[in-house]
Tab-separated table of C-alpha atoms in Angstrom:
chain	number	residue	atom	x	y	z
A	1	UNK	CA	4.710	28.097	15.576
A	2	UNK	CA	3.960	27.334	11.805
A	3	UNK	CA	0.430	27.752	10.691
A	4	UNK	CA	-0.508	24.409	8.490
A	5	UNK	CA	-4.229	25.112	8.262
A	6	UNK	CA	-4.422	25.593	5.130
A	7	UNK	CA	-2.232	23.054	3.982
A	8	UNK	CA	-4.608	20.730	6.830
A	9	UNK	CA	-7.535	21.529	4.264
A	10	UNK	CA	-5.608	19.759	1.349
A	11	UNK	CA	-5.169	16.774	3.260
A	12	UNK	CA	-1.825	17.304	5.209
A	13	UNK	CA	-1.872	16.162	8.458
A	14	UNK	CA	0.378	16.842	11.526
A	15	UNK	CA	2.077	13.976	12.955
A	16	UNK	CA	1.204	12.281	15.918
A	17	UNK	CA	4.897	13.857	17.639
A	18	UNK	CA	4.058	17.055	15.505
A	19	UNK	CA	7.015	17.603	14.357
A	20	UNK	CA	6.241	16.908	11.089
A	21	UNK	CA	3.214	17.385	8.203
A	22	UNK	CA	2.353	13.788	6.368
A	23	UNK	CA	-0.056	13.209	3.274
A	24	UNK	CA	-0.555	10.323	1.254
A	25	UNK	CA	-1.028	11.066	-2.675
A	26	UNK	CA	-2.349	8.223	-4.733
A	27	UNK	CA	-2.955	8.221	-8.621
A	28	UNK	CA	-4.172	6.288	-10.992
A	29	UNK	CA	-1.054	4.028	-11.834
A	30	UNK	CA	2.909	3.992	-11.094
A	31	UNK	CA	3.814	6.257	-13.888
A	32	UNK	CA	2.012	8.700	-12.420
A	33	UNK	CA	3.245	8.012	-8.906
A	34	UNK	CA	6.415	8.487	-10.669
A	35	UNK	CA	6.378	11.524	-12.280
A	36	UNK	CA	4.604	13.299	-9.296
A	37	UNK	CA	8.081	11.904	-7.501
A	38	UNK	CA	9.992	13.284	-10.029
A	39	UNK	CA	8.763	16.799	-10.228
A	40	UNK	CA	8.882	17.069	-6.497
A	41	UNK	CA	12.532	16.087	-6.525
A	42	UNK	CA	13.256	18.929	-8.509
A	43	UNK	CA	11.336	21.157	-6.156
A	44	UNK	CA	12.900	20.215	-3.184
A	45	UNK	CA	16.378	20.050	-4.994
A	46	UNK	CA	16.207	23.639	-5.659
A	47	UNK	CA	15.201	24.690	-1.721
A	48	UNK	CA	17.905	21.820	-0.546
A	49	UNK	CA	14.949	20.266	1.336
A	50	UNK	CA	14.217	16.968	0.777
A	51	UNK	CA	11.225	14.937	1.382
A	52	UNK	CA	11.373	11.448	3.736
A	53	UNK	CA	8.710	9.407	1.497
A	54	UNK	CA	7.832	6.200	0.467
A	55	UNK	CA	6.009	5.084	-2.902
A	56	UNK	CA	4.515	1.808	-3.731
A	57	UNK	CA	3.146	1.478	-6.831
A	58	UNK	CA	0.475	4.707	-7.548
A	59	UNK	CA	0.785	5.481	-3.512
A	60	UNK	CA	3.503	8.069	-2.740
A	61	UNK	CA	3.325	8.560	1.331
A	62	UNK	CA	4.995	12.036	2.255
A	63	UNK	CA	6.885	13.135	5.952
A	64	UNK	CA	8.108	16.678	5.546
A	65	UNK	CA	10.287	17.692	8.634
A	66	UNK	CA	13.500	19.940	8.861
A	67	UNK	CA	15.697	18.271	10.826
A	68	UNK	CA	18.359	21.225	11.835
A	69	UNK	CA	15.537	22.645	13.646
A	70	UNK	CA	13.910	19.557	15.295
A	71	UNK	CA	10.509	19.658	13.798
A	72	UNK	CA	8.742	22.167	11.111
A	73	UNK	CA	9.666	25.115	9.495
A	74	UNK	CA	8.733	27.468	6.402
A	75	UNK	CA	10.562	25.148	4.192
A	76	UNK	CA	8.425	22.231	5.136
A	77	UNK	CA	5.508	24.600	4.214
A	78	UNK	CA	6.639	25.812	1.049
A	79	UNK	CA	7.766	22.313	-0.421
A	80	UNK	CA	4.340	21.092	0.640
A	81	UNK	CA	2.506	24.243	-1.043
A	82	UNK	CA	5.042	22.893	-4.256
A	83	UNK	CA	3.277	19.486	-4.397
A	84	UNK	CA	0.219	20.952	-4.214
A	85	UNK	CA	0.753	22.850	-7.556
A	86	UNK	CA	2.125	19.698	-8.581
A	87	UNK	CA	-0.933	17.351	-8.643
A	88	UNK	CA	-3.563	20.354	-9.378
């Protein structure tokens, strides 16, 4: 079982089949949305885990999942923990 309680205290939430973690991030305009997109992708490139997300204008909804093992893993955690550093 992976422990997202901390991760639960920055907003993350489980989802409702728990096999995944799920935040919304929203800033201030789309450039920022952007950028917070971009820097992610080159996080997740890196650990060859990528996210499942959606951005509209300065919203950037996240789904982290690993889907070789059917629901969440260390690598879900750890690219999570990434955009974390990210927007601090």
């Amino acid at each position: 079982m992976i422990d997202v309680t901390a991760l639960e205290a920055q907003g993350w939430q489980k989802s409702g089949d728990g096999k995944a973690i799920e935040k919304t991030f929203k800033f201030a305009n789309f450039p920022q949305a952007f950028g917070f997109m971009t820097q992610a992708a080159i996080h997740a490139e890196k650990m060859n885990h990528h996210p499942e997300w959606f951005n509209v204008y300065n919203r950037v909804e996240v789904r982290l999942t690993t889907h070789d093992s059917d629901g969440l893993s260390e690598l879900d955690v750890k690219l999570a923990q990434a955009m974390e550093k990210i927007i601090a």
